[in-house]
Structures are given as C-alpha cells and as structure tokens.
Coordinates of C-alpha atoms in Angstrom, one line a residue:
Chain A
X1 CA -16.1 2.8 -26.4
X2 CA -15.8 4.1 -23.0
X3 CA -12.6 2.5 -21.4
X4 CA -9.8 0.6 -23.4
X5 CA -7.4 -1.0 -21.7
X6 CA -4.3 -1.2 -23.9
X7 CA -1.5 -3.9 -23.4
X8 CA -1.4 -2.8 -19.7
X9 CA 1.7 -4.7 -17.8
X10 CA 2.2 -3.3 -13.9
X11 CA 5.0 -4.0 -11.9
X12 CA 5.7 -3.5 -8.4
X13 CA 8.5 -2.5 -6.9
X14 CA 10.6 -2.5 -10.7
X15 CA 14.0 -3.1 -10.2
X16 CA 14.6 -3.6 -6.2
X17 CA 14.3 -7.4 -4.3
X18 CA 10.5 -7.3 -4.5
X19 CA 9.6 -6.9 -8.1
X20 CA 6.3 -9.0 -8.8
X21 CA 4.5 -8.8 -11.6
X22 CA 0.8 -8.1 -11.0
X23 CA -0.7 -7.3 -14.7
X24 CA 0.4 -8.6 -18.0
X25 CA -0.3 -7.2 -21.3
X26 CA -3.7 -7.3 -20.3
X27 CA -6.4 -5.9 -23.1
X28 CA -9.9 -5.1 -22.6
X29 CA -12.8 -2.9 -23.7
X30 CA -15.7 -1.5 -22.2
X31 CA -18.5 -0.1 -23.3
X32 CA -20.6 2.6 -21.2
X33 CA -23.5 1.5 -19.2
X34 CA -22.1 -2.4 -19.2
X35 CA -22.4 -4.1 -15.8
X36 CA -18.9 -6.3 -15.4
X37 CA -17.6 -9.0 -12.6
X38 CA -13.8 -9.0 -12.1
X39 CA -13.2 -12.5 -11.0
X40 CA -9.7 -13.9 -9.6
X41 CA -8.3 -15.4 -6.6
X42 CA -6.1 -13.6 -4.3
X43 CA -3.1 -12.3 -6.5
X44 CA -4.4 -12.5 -9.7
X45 CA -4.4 -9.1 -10.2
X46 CA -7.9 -7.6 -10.0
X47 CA -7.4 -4.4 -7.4
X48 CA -4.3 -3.8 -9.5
X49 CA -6.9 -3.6 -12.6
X50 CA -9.3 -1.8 -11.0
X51 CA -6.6 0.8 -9.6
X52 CA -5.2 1.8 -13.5
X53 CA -9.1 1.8 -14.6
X54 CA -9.4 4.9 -11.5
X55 CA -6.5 6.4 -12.9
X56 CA -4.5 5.9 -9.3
X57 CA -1.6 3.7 -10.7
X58 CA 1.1 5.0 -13.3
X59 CA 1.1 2.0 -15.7
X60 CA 4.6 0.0 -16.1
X61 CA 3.8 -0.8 -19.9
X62 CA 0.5 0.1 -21.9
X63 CA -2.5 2.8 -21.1
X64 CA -6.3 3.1 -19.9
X65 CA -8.2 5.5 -22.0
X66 CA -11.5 7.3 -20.6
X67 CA -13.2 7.9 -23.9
X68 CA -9.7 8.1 -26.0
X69 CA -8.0 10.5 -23.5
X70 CA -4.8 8.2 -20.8
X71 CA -6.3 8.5 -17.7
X72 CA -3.5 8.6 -16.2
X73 CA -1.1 11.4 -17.7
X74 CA -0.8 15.2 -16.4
X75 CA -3.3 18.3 -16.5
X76 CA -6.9 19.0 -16.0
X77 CA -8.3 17.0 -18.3
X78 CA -7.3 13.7 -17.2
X79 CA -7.7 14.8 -13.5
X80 CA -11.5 16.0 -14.6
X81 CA -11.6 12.7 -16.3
X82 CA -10.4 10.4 -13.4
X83 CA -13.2 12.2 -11.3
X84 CA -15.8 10.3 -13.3
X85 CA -14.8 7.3 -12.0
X86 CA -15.5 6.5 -8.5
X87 CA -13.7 3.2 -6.6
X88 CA -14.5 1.8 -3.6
X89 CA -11.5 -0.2 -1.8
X90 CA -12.0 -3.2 -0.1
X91 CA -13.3 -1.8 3.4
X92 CA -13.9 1.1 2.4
X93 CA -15.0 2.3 5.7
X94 CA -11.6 2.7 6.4
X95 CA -11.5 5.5 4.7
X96 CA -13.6 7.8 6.9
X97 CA -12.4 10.9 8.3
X98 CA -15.0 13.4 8.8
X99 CA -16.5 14.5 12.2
X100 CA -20.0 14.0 10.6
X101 CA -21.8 11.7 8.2
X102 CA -22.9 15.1 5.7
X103 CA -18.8 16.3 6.1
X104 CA -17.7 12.6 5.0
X105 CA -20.6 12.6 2.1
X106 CA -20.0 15.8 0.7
X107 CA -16.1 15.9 0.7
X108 CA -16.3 14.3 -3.0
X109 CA -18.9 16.9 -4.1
X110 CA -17.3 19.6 -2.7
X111 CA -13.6 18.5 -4.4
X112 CA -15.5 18.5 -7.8
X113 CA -16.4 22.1 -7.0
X114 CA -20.0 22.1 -6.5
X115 CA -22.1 25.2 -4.8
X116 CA -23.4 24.2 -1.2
X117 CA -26.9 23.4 -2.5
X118 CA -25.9 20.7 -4.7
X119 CA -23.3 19.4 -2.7
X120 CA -26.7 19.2 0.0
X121 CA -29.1 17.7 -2.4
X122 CA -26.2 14.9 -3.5
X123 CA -25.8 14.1 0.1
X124 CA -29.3 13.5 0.5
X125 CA -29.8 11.5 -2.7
X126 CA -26.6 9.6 -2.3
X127 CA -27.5 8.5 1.7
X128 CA -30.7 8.0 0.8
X129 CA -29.4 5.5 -2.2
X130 CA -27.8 3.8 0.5
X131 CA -30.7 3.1 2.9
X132 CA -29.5 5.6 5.4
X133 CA -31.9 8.3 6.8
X134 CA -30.3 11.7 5.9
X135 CA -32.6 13.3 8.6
X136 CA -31.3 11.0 11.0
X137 CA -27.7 10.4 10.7
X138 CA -26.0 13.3 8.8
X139 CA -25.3 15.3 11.7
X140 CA -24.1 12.3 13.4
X141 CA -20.3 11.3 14.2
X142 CA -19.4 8.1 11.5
X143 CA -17.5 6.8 14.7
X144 CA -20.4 6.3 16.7
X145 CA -22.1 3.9 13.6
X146 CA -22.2 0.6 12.9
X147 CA -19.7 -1.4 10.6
X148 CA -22.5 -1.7 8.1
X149 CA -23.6 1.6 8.4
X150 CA -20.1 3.1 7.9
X151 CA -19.5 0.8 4.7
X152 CA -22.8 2.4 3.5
X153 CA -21.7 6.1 4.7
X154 CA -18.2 5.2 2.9
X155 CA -20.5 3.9 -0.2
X156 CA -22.5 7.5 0.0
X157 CA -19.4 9.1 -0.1
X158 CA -18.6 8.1 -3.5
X159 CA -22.0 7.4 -4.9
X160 CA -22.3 11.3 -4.1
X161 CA -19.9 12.1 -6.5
X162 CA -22.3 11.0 -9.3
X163 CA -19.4 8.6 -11.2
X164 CA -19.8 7.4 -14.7
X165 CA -17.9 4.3 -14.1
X166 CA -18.5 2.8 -10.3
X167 CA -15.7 0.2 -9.5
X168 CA -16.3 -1.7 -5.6
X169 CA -14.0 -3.9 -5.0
X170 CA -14.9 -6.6 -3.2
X171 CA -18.3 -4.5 -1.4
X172 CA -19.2 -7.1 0.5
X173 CA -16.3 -8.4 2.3
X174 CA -16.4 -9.0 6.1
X175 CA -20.8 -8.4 5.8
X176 CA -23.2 -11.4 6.8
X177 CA -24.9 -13.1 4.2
X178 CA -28.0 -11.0 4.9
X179 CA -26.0 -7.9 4.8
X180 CA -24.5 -9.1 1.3
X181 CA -28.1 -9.8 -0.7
X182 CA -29.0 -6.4 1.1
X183 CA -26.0 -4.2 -0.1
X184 CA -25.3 -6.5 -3.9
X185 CA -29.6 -5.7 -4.3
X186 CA -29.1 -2.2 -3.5
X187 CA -25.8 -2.1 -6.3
X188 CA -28.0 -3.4 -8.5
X189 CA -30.8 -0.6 -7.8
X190 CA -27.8 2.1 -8.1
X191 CA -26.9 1.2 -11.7
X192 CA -30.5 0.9 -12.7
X193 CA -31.4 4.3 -11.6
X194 CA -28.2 6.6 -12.9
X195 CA -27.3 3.5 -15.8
X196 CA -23.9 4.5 -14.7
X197 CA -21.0 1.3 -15.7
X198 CA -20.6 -0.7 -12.9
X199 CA -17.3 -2.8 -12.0
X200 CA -17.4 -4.8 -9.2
X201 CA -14.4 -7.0 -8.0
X202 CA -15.0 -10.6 -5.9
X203 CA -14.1 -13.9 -5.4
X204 CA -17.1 -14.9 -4.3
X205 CA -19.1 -16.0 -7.3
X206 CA -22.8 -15.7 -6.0
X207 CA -22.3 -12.1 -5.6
X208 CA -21.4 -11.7 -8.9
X209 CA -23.8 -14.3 -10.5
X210 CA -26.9 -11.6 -10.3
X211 CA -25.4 -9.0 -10.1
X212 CA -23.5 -8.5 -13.8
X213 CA -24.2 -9.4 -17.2
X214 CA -20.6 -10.1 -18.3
X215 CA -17.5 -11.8 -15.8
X216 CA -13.7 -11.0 -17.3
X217 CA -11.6 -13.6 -15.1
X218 CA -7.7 -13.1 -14.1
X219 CA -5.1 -15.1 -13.5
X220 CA -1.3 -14.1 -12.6
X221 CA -1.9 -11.1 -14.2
X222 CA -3.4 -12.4 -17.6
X223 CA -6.9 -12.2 -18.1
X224 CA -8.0 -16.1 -18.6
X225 CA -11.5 -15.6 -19.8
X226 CA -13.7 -12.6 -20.5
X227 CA -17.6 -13.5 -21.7
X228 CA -21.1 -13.6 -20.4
X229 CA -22.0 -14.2 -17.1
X230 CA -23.6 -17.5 -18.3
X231 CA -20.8 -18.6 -20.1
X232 CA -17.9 -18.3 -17.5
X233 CA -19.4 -19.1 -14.5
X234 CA -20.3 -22.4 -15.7
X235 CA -17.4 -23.5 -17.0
X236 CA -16.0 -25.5 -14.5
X237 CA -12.7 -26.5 -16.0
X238 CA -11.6 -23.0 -16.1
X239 CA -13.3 -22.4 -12.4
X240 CA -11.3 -24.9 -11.3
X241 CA -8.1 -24.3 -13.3
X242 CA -7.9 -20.7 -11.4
X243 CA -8.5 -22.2 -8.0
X244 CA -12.0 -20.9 -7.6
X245 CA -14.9 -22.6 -6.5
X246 CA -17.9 -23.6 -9.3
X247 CA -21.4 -22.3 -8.0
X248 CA -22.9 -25.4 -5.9
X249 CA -25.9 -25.1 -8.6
X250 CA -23.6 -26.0 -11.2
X251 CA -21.9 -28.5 -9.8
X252 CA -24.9 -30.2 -8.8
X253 CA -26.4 -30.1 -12.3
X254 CA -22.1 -31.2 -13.6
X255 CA -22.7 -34.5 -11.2
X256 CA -26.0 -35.2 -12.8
X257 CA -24.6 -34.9 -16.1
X258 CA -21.6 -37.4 -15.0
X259 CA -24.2 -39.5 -13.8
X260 CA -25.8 -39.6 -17.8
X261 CA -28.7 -37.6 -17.2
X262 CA -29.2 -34.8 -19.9
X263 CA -28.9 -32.0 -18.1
X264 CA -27.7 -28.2 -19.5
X265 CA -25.1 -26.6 -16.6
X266 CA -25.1 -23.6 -17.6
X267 CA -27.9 -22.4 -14.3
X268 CA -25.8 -21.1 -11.7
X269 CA -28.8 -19.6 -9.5
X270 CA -30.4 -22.0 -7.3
X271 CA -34.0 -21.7 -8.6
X272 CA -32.7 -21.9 -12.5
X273 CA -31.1 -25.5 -11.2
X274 CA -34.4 -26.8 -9.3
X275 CA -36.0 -26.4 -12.8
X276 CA -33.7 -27.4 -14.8
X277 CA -33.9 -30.3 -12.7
X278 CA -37.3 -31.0 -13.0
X279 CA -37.9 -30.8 -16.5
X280 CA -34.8 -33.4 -17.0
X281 CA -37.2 -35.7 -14.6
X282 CA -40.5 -34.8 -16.2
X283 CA -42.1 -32.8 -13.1
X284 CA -44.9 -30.6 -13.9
X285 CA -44.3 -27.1 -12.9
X286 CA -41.8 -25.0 -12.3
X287 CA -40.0 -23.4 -9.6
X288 CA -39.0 -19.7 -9.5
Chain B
X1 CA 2.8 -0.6 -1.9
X2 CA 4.5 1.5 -4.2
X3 CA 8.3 2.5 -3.8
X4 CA 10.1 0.6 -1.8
X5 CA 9.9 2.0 1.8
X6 CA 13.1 4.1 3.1
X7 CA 15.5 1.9 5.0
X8 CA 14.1 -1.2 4.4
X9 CA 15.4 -4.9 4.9
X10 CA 16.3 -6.2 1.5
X11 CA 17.2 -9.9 2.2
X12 CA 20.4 -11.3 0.9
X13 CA 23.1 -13.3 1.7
X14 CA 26.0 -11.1 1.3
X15 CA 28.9 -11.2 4.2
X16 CA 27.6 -7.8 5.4
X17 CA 24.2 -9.8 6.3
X18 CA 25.7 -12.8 7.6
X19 CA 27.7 -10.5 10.2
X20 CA 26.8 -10.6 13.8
X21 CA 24.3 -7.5 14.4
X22 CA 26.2 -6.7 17.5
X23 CA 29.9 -6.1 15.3
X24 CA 27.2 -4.2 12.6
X25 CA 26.0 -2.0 15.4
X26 CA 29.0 -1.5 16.9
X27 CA 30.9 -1.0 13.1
X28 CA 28.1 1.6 12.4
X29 CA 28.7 3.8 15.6
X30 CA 32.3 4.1 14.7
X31 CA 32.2 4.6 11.9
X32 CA 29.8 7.4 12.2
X33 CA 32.1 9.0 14.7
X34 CA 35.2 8.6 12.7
X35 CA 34.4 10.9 10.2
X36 CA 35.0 13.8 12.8
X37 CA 38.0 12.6 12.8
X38 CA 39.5 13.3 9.8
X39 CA 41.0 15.9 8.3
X40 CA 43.2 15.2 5.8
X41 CA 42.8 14.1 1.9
X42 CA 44.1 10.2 2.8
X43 CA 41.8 10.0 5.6
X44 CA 39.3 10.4 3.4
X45 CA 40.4 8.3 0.5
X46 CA 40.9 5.5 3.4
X47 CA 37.3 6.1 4.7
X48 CA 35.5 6.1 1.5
X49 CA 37.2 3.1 0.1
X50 CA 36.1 0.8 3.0
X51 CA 32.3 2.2 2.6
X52 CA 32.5 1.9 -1.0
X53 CA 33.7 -1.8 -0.6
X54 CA 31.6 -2.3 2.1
X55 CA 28.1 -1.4 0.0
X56 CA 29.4 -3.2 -2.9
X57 CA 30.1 -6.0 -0.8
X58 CA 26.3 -5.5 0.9
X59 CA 24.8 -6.1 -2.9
X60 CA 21.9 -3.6 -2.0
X61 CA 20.8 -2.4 -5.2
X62 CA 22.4 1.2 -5.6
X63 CA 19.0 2.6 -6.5
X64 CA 17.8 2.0 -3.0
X65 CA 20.4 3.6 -1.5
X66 CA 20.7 6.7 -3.6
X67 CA 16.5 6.9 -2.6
X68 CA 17.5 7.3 0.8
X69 CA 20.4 9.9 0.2
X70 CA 17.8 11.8 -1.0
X71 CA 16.0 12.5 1.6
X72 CA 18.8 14.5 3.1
X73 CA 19.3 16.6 0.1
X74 CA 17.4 19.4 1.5
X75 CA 19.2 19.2 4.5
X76 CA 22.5 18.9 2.9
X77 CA 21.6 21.8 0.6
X78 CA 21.5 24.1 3.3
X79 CA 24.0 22.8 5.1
X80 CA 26.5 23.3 2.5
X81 CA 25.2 27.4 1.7
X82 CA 25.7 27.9 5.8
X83 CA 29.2 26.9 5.9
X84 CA 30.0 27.9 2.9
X85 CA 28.9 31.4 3.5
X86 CA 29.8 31.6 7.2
X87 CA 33.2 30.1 7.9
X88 CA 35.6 32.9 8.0
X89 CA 39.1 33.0 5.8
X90 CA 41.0 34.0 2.8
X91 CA 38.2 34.9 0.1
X92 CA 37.4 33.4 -3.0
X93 CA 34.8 35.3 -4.2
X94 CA 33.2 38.3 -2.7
X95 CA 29.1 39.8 -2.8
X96 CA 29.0 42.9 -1.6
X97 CA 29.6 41.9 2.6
X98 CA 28.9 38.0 2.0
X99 CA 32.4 36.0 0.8
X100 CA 32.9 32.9 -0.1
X101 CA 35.8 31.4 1.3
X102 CA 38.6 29.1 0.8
X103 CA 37.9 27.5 4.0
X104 CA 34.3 27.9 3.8
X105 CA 34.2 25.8 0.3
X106 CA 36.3 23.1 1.9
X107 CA 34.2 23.0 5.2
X108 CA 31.1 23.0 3.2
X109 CA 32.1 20.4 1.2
X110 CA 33.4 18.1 4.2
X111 CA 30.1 18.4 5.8
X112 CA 28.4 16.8 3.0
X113 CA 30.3 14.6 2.3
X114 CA 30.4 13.4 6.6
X115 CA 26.4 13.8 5.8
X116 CA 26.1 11.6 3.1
X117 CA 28.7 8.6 4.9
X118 CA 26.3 8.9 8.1
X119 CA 23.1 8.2 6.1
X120 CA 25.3 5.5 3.9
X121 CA 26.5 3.5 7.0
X122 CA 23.0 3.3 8.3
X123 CA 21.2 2.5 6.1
X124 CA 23.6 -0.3 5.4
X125 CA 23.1 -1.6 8.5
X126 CA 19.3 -1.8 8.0
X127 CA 19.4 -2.8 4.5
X128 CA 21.2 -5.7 5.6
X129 CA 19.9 -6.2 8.8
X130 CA 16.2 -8.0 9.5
X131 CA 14.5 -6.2 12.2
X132 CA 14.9 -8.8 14.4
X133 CA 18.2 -9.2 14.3
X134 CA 18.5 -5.2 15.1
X135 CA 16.0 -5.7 17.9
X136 CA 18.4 -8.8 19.4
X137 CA 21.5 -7.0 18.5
X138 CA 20.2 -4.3 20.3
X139 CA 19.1 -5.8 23.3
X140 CA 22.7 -7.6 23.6
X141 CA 24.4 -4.1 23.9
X142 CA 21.8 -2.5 26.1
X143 CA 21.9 -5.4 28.5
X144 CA 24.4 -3.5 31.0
X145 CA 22.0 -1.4 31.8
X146 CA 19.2 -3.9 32.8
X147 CA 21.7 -3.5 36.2
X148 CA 20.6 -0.7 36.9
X149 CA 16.6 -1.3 36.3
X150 CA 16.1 -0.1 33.1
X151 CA 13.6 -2.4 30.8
X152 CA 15.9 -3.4 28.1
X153 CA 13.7 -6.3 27.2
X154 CA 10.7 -4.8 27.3
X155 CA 12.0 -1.8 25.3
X156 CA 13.3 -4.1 22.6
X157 CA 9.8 -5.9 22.4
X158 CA 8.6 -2.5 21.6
X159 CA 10.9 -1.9 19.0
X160 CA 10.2 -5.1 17.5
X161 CA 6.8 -4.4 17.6
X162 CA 7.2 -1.0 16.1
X163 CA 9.5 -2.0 12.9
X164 CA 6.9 -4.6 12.5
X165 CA 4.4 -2.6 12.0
X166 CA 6.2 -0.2 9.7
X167 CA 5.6 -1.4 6.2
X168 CA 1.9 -2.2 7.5
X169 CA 1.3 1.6 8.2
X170 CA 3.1 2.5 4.9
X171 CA 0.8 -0.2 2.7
X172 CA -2.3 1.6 4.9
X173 CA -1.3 5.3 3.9
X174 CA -0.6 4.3 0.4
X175 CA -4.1 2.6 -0.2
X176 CA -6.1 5.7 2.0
X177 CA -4.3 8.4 -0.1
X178 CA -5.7 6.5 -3.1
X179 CA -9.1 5.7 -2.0
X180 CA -9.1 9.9 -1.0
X181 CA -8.0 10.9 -4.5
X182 CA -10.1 9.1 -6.2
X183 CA -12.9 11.4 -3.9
X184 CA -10.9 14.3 -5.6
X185 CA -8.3 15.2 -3.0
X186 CA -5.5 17.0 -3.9
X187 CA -2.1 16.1 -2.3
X188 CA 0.4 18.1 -4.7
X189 CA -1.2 21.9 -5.5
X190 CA -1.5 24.5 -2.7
X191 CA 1.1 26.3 0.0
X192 CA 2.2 24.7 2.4
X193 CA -0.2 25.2 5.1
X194 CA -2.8 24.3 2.3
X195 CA -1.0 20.5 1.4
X196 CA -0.8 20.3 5.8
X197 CA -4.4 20.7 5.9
X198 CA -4.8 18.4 2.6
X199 CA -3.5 15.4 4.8
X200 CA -6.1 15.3 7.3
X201 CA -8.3 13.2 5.1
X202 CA -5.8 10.5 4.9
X203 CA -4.1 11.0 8.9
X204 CA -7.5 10.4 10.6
X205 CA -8.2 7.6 9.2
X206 CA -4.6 6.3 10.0
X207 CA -4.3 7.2 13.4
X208 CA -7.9 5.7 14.0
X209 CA -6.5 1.9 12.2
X210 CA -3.2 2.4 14.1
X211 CA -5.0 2.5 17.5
X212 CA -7.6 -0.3 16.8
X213 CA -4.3 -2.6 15.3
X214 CA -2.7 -1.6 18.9
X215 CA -5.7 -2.6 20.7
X216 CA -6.2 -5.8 18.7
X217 CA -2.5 -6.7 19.1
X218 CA -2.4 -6.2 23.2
X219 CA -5.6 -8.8 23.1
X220 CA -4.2 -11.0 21.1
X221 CA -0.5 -10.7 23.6
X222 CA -2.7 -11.2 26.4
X223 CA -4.6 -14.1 24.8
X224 CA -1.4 -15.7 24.3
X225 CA 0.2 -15.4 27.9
X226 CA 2.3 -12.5 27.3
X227 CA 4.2 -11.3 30.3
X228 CA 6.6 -8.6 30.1
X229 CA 8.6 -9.8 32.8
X230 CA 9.6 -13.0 32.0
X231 CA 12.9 -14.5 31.1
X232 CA 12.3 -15.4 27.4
X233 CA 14.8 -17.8 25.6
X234 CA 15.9 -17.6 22.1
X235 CA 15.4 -19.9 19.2
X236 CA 18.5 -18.5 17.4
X237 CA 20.7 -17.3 20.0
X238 CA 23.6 -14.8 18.7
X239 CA 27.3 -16.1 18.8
X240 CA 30.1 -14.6 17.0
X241 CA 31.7 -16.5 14.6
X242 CA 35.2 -15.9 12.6
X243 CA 33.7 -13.8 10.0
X244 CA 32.6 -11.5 12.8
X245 CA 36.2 -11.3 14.3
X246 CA 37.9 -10.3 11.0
X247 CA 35.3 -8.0 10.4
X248 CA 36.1 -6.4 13.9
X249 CA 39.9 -6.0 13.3
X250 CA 39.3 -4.4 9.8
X251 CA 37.3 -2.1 11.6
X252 CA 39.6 -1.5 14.0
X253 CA 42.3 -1.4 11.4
X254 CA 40.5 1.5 9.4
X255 CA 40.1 3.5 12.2
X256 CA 43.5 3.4 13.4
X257 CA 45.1 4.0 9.8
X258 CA 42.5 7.1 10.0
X259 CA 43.7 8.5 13.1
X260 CA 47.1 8.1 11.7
X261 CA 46.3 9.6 8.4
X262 CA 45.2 12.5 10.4

C-alpha cells in the first residue's frame, strides 16, 4: 500500500466566522503505480484532497500515510517523504520565478540536493518530457514564453524532481481543446515511461475518461463513489446527483436505451459508442 | 486560505457594527489618544472597563483578537526591557551599573499595557467594520480637505481598491508558498538573511500576479466608464442615527471621567 488516507476531516478557518468544512472522514487507499481521476464539482473538496496527499495541509481529524509513515508530522523523514510527491496547482505557471527556464527546472533538483550534473541531466530529461527543446529554451527568460509553454516549463519543473506520486490538479484548465489532448497524451506518456502513480484532479470528464483506470468522486467533502473508470463515469444517476455533466457518448447511448433499444452504456469514448451503436443495429463493421 | 487574515472583517450584527463608521473612526482616535492621558490607577480601571465592554459587546471571537496582539509581542517585549531598564529612580534591583527601578517597572508596564489598548481599539474598528464602510467613513472625514484640492475621492477609491485586494494577495501567497514547498523549499531553517533570500521564490511570482491583476483591473475600470473625476452618488448613503448619538456621549463621557480621574 502506498498512500492510506485515514478518516481525514479538514476544516478551514476552525473556530472563527468562516469555518467550512472541506473533507469529511474521508478514507481511501492507493496502491503504487495506480493511475486515479479525482472527480467533483467546485467545492467538493478535491484540491483540499490532493493538498493532505502532498503533505502541505495539517489535517483537522485523521492522517495520510506515505508507505506507513504521516506525511505530514515533523523531521526529515516525512519531509524526505513529502518530496516524493510532486503537485501541480491549478495554473501552475503561476508559480514561476526564475530568470531562466534551466533556473526554474532545476530549483526542485537542486532542493533534493543533487550534484550539478544530475540536476543538468533531469533538466534535460524533464523538458524534453514536456515537448520543450532544452537546447532552445533553457537559457531563455520563462516571461518571455507562451502561456502553454510556461504551464509546460511549470510541469518540467516538477516532473524534474522525479516524484513517486504525481498529483495535477486540474492540468488543463484555461488550454484549447487541442492544447488539452496534447498535454492529457503527453500525461499519459509520463506515467508510462517512469510508472510513477499519477493523480490527476478535473471536472471535466473527457480528460479523465482516457486518461485513468479508476475515478474516486467527491461530494461536500465525502467521497460519493470510488471504482473503475468504466463503472462511474457511466453512471448517470450519480453524474447527475453531484451536478456534473454525463459524457455526451453516454447519454446518447442512455436515450437509446429509454427509447427500448438494447444498448450497454457503459462506452464513454466516442468511437466505443459508434460501435456499440452499430452492433445494436446490425451494421457490419466496426469503427475505431 | 489558512488562518484567518490579521485584522479582518468578521461580519456580525452587534451594536459596535451597526455604528456609524464616522463615530467608529472618530471613537478609535480618541481613544487611542486618551491613554496618554492617564496616569492614575482609576483612569485605568475606567479605560479598560469601556474596551473590555466594548469587545464583548463587538462579539469578535477572542481568538482573533488575541492573534492580532501577537503580532506586537516582539515589539512589546522590547519595549517593556527599554523602559524598564532606562527610566531613572529609586531602585528595585540592581546588576552591576543596570537597575531596575520602581519607576522604570511601572513605566514599562504602562507602555504595554497603552500598546496592547491601541492595537485592541483598532482592530475593533476593523473587525467590525466592512471595508467599505471604512473607505465611506473615511472619505466623510477627509472631505474638508477636498477645499483645498486634495483627491479625497480618488484616494478613497484607492483604498477601497487596496483592502479589496487584500485577502486576494493573502489566498495567492498561501497557495505559491505551497506549490514552492512541495518543489522542496524551505521557509522555516536558516538565518535570517538565509529565510530573506528563501522568499524570493514565492515574492516574484506575487509581485508579477499583483501587476497583471492591476493591469487587468484598470481595463476592466476603463471598459466600464470609469472617471476619476466625477461626482459619484451613493447607494447607501451614511446618516447617523440615535444609536450613534449615545455612542458619541459615552465616548465623550469616558474621556472626561478620565481626565478627571487624572
């Protein structure tokens, strides 16, 4: 087991005017090398989550373990520990500081204590992993790049650590739908190469839909359903019941079933539907 | 966010909030004054009864306010030591050429205790005070010198503008000093000139939103007509009502009965 969320309960602001209540006795385990969608509307809790599983929040009631140890008490350990996971914040180009893209990069490697020459070689690798040239753009100012190109730089940055667990919450916010299927593919590519456990954080259920293999979804702070990918996404009472949108795939193939025909609804990517779709009809072929 | 921010609004319906913001200001300034005018044990007594009343009265949580008294305590610490070792009188207790004395206890002790009213009264007044009401209140008392061409109105936008923008900043450098620790930055081990250097990583990055919000915000002014010099009207204009008149004389009445107290 590599993370075990124990009856974790966060509140904000304890005790003053503004209390809310943003996690509640929430449970979970996760096993290394698993690929999970955090899926909520706004509120629900999800950058909270993802906060105590980087160790950045002190937990009102409960713990995170990293492989048994709290992640978030005192000491070396846990601070050696909360260095293996990386999180990306929503816009996480807002985070750059650095007067050049190799400065930004290698700030990570060079807090985990790493000679020169590593920290050089993880820069390359890690820009590289993002589609950026390193020849080309580490001695450049991040200022002078584009948005996308800083959200990658920003991406770098943390990918250059080399984390166990990745969390990015909500990596694709503000991109064009081009930009999205460019960055989610590269995500994918990421956890493939280093089989690192990836954690990523939306609202928008395409991204997700290819992306993981298992969807835990949260609602006021209580997790509401944990399971497949398959499995939640298609369940359209409880899409619905937590204000979210149901992929158009299945609620096309939903209406059909209305209608009478005999049709499964659990195909959430368009070219899974279009077959579905035809065998129900008897066309030969298929689509891919 | 994480701890509620220094000085903030807390909402509420207590009298102190339903008070005019112009007897509140005014309220605040003497009674920040006041202090230095007393000198005796019943002034004090008098004095700290109405602020105690008056906080109670507020219903600001307690925790709140002792938060912001602690930001002094650094300040108040060293005020204390300085008078207490340099006010010159009959000795209490001597080290080698430093004494402590009678005086010097007393005058140290006063000056904390002046310390800690100031920071009490104002907070108070922006606990239970919305920005904009500060910002109107403000504006009302400054308006004499609009006479003699200074931008009261335009300075007052400012301020609105600035307050506004406050808890924004504070929610920005909560989530960037996250988003750098978890890259491994280290905010709490080091000297001094170590932990200054540390913050770079999460000022840049600040400074550079800050500018672009300030930038976006003009356009948007702009966008919208925005003219500085303009008579604007008020959707809630300020009048004072009863409560505001009993809360002047009480005022009035405490400072008097501390004069007399001496």
């Amino acid at each position: 087991m590599l993370i075990q969320v124990e009856n974790l309960t966060h509140i904000y602001n304890q005790g003053t005017p503004f209390e809310r209540v943003a996690l509640r006795e929430v449970n979970l385990e996760i096993e290394a090398g698993e690929r999970i969608g955090i899926l909520g509307p706004t509120g629900s809790g999800k950058s909270t989550l993802v906060q105590h599983l980087a160790g950045l929040l002190k937990p009102t009631a409960g713990r995170v373990l990293l492989e048994g140890t709290p992640i978030h008490s005192k000491g070396a350990t846990a601070r050696k520990l909360r260095l293996q996971v990386g999180l990306a914040f929503q816009y996480p180009e807002d985070q750059i500081f650095e007067q050049t893209v190799f400065r930004e990069v290698a700030f990570g490697p060079r807090n985990l204590g790493l000679d020169e020459a590593e920290v050089a070689a993880r820069v390359n690798w890690a820009l590289e992993m993002v589609g950026l040239d390193p020849v080309a753009v580490a001695q450049r100012m991040p200022f002078t790049l584009s948005g996308g190109e800083m959200r990658r730089v920003a991406l770098a940055s943390i990918l250059a650590m080399r984390p166990r667990v990745l969390i990015l919450d909500e990596p694709t916010a503000g991109q064009d739908p081009q930009g999205r299927r460019a960055l989610l593919d590269k995500v994918g590519a990421w956890q493939r190469e280093t089989n690192m456990t990836l954690i990523v954080v939306s609202h928008a259920l395409e991204d997700l839909a290819r992306l993981v293999e298992r969807v835990i979804a949260l609602r006021e702070g209580r997790v509401v359903a944990d399971g497949p990918t398959r499995q939640v996404l298609s369940d359209v009472k409880l899409l619905r019941a937590i204000g979210l949108d149901v992929p158009q795939p299945v609620a096309l193939l939903q209406a059909l079933r209305q209608a009478g025909k005999e049709v499964r609804v659990d195909r959430f990517l368009p070219a899974e539907a279009a077959s579905e779709i035809a065998r129900v009809w008897g066309l030969r072929g298929s689509v891919t | 966010m994480s701890a509620l921010p220094i000085g903030m609004y807390v909402p509420g319906n207590s009298i102190l909030h339903r008070l005019d913001p112009r007897v509140k200001m005014g309220a605040t300034l003497v009674l920040m004054m006041i202090p230095f005018a007393v000198h005796g044990l019943w002034g004090y007594v008098a004095l700290s009864t109405f602020v105690v009343t008056a906080v109670l009265l507020s219903g600001v949580p307690l925790g709140a306010l002792l938060r912001t008294l602690r930001t002094v305590f650094w300040i108040a610490f060293l005020m204390f030591f300085l008078y207490l070792f340099t006010t010159p009188g009959e000795p209490l207790l001597a080290l080698g050429s430093i004494a402590i004395t009678r005086q010097g206890l007393l005058a140290a002790v006063a000056q904390i205790y002046r310390l800690c009213l100031l920071v009490t009264v104002a907070s108070l007044l922006t606990f239970t005070t919305s920005p904009i009401h500060l910002t109107h209140g403000l504006e009302a008392m400054l308006s004499p010198l609009e006479r003699a061409r200074l931008p009261v109105r335009e300075l007052a936008m400012v301020l609105t503008i600035a307050l506004r923008f406050v808890p924004t900043l504070q929610e920005e450098i909560d989530k960037i000093a996250k988003a750098q620790r978890a890259r491994g930055a280290d905010f709490r081990t080091g000297g001094p000139l170590r932990r200054a250097r540390n913050l770079v990583p999460i000022f840049v990055p600040i400074f550079v939103s800050a500018f672009r919000r300030a930038d976006e915000l003009a356009t948007a002014m702009d966008a919208r007509g925005f003219r500085s010099a303009l008579h604007r009207t008020r959707m809630r204009k300020l009048r004072l009502g009863s409560l505001d008149l009993l809360a002047t004389l009480i005022v009035m009445g405490l400072v008097l009965t501390v004069i007399w107290l001496g």
